[in-house]
mmCIF file with all atom_site columns, C-alpha atoms in Angstrom:
data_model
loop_
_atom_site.group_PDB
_atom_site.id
_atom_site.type_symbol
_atom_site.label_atom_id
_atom_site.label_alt_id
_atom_site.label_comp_id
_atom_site.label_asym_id
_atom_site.label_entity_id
_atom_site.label_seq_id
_atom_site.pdbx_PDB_ins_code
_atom_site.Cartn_x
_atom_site.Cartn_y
_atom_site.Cartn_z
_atom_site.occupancy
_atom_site.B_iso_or_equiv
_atom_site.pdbx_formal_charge
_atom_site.auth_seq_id
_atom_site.auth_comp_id
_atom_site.auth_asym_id
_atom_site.auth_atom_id
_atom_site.pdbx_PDB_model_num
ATOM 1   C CA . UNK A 1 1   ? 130.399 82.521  51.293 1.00 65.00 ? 1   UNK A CA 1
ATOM 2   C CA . UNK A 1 2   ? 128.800 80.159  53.900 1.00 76.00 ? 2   UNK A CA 1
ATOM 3   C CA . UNK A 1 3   ? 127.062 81.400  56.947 1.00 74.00 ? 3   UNK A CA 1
ATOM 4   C CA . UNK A 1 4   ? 126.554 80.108  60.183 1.00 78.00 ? 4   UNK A CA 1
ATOM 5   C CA . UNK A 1 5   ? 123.222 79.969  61.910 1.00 73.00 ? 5   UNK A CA 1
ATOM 6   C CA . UNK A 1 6   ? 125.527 81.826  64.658 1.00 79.00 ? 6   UNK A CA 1
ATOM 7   C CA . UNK A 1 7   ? 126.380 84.796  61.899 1.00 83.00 ? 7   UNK A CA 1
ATOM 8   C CA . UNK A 1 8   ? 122.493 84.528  61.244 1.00 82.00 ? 8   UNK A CA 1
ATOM 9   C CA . UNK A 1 9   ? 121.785 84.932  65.076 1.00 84.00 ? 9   UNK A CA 1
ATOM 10  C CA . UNK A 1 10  ? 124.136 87.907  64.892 1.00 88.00 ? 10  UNK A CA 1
ATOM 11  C CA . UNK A 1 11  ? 122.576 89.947  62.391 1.00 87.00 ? 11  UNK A CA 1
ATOM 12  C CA . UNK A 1 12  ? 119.268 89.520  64.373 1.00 87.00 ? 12  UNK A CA 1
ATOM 13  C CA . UNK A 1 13  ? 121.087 90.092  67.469 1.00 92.00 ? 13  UNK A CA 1
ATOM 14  C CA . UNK A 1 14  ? 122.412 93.676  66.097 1.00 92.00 ? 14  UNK A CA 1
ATOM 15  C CA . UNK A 1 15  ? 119.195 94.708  64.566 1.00 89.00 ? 15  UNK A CA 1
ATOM 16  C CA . UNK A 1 16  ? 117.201 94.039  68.578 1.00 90.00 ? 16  UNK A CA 1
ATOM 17  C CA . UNK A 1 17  ? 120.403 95.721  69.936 1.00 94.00 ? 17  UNK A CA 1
ATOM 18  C CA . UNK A 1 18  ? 120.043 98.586  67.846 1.00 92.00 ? 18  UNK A CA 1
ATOM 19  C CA . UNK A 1 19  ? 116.697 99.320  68.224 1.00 91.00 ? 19  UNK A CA 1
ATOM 20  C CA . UNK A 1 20  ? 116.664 98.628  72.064 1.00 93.00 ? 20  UNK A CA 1
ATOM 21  C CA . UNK A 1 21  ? 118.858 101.231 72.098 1.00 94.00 ? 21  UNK A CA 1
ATOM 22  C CA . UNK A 1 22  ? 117.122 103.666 69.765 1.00 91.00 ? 22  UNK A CA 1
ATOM 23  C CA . UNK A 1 23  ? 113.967 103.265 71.567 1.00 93.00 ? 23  UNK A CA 1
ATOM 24  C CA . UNK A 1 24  ? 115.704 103.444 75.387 1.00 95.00 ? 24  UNK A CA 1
ATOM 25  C CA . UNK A 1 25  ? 117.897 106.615 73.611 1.00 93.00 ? 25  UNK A CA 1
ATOM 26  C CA . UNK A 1 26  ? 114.408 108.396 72.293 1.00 90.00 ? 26  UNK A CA 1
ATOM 27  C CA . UNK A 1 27  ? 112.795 107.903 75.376 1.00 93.00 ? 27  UNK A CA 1
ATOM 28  C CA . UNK A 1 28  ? 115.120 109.779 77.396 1.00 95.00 ? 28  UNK A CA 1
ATOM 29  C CA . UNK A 1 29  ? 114.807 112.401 74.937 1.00 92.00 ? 29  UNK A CA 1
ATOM 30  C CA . UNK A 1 30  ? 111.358 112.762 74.220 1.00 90.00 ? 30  UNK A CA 1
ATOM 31  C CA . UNK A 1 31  ? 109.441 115.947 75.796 1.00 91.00 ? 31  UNK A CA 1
ATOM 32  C CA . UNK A 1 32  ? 106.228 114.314 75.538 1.00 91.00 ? 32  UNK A CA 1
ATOM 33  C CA . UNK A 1 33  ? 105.535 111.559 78.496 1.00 92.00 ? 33  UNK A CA 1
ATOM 34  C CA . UNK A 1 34  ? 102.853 109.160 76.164 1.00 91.00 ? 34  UNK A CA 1
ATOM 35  C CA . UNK A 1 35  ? 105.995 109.057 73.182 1.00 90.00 ? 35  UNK A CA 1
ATOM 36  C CA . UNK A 1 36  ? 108.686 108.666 76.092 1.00 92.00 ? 36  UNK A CA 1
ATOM 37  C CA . UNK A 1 37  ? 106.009 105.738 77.691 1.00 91.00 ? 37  UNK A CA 1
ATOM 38  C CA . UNK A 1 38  ? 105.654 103.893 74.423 1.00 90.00 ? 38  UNK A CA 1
ATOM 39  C CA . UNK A 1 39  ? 109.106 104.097 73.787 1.00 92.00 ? 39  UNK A CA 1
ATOM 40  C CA . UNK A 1 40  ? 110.069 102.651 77.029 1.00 94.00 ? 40  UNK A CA 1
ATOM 41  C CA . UNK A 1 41  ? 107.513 99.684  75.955 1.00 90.00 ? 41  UNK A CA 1
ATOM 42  C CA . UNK A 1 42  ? 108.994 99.519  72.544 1.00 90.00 ? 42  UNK A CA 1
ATOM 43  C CA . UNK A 1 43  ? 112.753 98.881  74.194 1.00 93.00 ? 43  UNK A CA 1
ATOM 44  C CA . UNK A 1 44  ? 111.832 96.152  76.518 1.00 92.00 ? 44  UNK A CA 1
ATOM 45  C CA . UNK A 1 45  ? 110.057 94.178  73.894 1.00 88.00 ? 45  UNK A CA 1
ATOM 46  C CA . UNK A 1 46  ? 113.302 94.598  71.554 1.00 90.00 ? 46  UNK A CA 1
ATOM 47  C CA . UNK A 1 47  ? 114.848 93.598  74.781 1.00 91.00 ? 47  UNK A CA 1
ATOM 48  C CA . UNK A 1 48  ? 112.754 90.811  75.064 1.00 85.00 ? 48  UNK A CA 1
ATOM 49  C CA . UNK A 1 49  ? 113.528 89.932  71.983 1.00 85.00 ? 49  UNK A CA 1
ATOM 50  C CA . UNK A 1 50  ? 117.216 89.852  72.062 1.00 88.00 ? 50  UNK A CA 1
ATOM 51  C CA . UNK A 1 51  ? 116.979 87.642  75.038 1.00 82.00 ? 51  UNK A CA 1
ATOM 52  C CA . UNK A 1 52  ? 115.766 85.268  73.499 1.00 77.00 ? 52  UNK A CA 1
ATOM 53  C CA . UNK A 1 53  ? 118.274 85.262  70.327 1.00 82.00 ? 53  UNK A CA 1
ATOM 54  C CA . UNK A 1 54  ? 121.265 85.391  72.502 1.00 82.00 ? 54  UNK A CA 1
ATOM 55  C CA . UNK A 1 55  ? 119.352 81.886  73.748 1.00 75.00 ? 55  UNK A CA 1
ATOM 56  C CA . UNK A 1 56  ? 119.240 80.560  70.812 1.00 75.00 ? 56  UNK A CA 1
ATOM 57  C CA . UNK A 1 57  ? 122.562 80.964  69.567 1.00 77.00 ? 57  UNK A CA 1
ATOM 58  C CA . UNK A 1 58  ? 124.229 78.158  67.955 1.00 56.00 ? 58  UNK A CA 1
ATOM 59  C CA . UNK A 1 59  ? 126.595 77.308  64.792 1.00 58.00 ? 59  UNK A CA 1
ATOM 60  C CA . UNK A 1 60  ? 125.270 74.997  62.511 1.00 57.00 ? 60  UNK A CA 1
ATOM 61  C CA . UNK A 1 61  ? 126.424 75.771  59.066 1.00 59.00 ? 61  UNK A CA 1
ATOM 62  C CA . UNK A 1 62  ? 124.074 76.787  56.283 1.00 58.00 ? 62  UNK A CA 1
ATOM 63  C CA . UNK A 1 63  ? 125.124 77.668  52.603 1.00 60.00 ? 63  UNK A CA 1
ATOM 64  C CA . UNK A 1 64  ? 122.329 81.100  51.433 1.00 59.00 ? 64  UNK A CA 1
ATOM 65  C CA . UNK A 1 65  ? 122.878 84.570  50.795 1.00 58.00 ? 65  UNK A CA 1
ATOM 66  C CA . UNK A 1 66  ? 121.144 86.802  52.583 1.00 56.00 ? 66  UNK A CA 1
ATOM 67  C CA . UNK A 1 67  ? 120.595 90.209  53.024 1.00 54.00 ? 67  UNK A CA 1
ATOM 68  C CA . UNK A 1 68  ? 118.329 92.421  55.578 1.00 58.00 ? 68  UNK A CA 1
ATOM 69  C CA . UNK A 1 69  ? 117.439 95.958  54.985 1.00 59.00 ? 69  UNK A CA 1
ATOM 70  C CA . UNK A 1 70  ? 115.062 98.035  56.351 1.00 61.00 ? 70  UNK A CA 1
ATOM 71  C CA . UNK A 1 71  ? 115.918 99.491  59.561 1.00 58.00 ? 71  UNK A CA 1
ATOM 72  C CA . UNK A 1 72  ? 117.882 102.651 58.023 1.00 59.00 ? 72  UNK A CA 1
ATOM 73  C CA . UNK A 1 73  ? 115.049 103.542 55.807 1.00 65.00 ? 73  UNK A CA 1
ATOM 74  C CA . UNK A 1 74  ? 112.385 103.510 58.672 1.00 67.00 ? 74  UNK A CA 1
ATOM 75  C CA . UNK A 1 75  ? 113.452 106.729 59.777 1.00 73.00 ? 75  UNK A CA 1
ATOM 76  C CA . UNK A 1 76  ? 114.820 109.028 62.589 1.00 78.00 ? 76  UNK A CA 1
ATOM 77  C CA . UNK A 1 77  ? 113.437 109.874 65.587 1.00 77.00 ? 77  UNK A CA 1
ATOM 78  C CA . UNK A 1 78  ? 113.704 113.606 67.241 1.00 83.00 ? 78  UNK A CA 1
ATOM 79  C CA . UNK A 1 79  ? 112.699 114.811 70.961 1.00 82.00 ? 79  UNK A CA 1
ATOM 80  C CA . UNK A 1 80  ? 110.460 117.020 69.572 1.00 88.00 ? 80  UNK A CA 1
ATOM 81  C CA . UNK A 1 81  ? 108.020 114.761 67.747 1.00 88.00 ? 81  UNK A CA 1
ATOM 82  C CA . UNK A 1 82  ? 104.641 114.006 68.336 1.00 89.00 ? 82  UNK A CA 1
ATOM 83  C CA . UNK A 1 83  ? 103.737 110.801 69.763 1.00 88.00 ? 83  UNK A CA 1
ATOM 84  C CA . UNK A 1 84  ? 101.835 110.375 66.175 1.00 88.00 ? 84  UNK A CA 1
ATOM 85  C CA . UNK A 1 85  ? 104.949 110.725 64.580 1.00 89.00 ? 85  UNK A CA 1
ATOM 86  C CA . UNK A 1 86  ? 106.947 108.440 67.039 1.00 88.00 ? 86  UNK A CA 1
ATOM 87  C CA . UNK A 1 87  ? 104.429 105.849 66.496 1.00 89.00 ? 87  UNK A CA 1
ATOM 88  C CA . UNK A 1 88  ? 105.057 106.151 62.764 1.00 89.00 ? 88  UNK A CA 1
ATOM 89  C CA . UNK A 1 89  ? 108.651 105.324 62.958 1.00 88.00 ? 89  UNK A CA 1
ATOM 90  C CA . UNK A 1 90  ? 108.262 102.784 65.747 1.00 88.00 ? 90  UNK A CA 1
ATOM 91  C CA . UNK A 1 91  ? 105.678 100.719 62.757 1.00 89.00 ? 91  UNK A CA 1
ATOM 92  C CA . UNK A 1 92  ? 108.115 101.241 60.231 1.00 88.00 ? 92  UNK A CA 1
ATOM 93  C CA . UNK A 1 93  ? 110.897 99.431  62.586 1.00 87.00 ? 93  UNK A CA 1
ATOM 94  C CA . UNK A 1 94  ? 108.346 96.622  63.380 1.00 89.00 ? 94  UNK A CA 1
ATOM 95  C CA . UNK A 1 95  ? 107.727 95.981  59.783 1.00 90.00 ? 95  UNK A CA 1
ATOM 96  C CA . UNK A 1 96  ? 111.287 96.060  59.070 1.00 87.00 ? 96  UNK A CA 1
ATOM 97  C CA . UNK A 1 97  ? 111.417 93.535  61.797 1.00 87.00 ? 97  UNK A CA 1
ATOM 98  C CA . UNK A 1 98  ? 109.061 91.150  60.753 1.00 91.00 ? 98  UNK A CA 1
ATOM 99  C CA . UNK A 1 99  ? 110.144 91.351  56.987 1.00 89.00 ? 99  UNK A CA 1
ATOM 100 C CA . UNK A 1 100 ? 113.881 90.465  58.510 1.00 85.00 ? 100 UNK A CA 1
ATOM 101 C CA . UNK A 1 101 ? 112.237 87.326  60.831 1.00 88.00 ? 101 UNK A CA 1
ATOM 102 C CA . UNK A 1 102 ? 110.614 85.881  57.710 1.00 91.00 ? 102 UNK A CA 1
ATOM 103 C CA . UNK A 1 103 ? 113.811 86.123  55.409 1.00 87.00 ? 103 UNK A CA 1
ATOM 104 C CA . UNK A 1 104 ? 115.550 83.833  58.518 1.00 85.00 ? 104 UNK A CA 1
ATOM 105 C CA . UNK A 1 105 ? 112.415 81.612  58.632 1.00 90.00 ? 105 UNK A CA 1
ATOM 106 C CA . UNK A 1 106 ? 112.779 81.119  54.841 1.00 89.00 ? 106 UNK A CA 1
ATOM 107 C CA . UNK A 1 107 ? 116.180 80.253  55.188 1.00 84.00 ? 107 UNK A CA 1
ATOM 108 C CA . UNK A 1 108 ? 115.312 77.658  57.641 1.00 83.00 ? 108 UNK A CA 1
ATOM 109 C CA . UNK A 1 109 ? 113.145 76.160  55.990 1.00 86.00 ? 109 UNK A CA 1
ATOM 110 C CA . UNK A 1 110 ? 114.726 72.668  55.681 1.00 83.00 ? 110 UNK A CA 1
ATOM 111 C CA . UNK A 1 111 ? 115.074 73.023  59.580 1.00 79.00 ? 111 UNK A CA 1
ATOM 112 C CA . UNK A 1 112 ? 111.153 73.620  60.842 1.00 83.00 ? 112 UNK A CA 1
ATOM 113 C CA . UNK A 1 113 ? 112.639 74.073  64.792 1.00 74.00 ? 113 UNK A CA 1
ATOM 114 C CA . UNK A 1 114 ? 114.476 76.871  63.821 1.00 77.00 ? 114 UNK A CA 1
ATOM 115 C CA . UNK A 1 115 ? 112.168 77.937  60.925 1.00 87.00 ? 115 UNK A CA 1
ATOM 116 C CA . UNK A 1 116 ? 109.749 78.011  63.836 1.00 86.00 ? 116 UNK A CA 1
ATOM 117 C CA . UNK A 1 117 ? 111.188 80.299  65.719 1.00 84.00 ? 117 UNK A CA 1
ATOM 118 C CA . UNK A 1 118 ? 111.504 83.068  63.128 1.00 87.00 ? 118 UNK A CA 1
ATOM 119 C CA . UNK A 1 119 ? 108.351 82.839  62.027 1.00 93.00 ? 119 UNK A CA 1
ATOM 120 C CA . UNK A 1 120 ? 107.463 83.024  65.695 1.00 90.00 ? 120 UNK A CA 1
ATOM 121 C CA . UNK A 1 121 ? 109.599 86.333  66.029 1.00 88.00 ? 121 UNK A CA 1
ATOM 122 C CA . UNK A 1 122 ? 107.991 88.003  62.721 1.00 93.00 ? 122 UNK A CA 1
ATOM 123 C CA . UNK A 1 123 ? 104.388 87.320  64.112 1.00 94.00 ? 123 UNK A CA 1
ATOM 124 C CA . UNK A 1 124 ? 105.616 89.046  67.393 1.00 90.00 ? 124 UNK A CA 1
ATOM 125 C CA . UNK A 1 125 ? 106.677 91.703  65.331 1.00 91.00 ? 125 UNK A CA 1
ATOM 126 C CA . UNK A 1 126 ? 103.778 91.722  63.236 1.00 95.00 ? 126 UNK A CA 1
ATOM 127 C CA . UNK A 1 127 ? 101.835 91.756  66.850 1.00 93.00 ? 127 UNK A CA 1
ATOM 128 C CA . UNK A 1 128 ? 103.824 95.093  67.557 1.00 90.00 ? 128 UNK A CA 1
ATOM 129 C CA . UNK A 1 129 ? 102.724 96.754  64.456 1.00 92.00 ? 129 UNK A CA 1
ATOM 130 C CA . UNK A 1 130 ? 99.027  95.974  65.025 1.00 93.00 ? 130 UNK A CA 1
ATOM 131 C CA . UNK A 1 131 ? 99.407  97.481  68.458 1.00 90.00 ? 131 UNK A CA 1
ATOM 132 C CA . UNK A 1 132 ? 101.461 100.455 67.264 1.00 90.00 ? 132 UNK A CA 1
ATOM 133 C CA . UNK A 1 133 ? 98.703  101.235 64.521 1.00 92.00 ? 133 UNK A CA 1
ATOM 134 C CA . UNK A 1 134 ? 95.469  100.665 67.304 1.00 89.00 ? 134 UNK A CA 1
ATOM 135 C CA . UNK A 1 135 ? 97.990  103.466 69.290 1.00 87.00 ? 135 UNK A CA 1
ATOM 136 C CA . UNK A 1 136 ? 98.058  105.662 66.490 1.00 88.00 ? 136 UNK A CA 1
ATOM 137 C CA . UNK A 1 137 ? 94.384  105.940 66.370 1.00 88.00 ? 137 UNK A CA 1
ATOM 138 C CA . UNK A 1 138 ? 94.370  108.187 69.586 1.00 82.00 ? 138 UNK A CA 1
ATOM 139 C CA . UNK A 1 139 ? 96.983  110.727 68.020 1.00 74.00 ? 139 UNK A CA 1
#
C-alpha cells in the first residue's frame, strides 16, 4: 500500500478535527466554568493546530506503514467531571498527540522540512501536556 504525504496530512487532520470538536463539545457541557475554560483553550490550540496541517497539505508519495492509536484509549469526557478529571483526559489526548507527531516525523525522516514540522507539532503537544499537568496541580 503506498501513502501519500496528503493521506498522512489526513490522518493528522482527523485526529485535530476530532479533538477540536471533543474539547468545543465538552465545554458546552461542562457544569464547572475552570473545566468548560480549559476546554475552550484546549479546542483552539487543536484548532490551531489543524490550521496549520490543512497548510501544509501536499501529495508527495511515500512507501511506510503506519498506524496511530491512542486517541480512543485516552478516555471519555462527562459534564459532570471535575476539572481534575478533565485535565486527566485532556493529558492523555496530548500524549496521544505527540506520540502520533513523532511516528510522522519518523516517517519523514529522509525529508528533514517535513520531518521538521512533526517534530515541531509533537513538542507543541508535549508543551500542552506540561501545561495540563502544572494545571492539575491546583485540583
Amino acid at each position: 500500500m503506498q501513502l501519500t504525504v496528503s493521506d498522512i496530512l489526513d490522518v493528522a487532520i482527523k485526529s485535530e478535527e476530532s479533538s477540536c470538536k471533543f474539547y468545543k463539545d465538552m465545554a458546552a457541557k461542562a457544569q464547572n466554568p475552570v473545566t468548560e475554560k480549559v476546554l475552550l483553550k484546549l479546542a483552539q490550540d487543536e484548532q490551531d493546530h489543524l490550521n496549520y496541517l490543512l497548510w501544509l497539505k501536499s501529495g508527495e508519495p511515500i512507501n511506510e506503514q503506519v498506524y496511530f492509536d491512542g486517541f480512543e484509549e485516552a478516555g471519555e469526557l462527562y459534564p459532570e467531571m471535575s476539572p481534575g478529571e478533565v485535565l486527566q483526559v485532556a493529558m492523555q489526548r496530548e500524549g496521544a498527540a505527540a506520540k502520533m507527531y513523532r511516528q510522522m516525523a519518523d516517517i519523514f525522516k529522509k525529508h528533514p522540512d517535513k520531518q521538521f514540522i512533526f517534530e515541531r507539532m509533537a513538542r507543541e503537544e508535549d508543551t500542552h501536556s506540561a501545561a495540563i499537568a502544572k494545571m492539575m496541580e491546583q485540583f
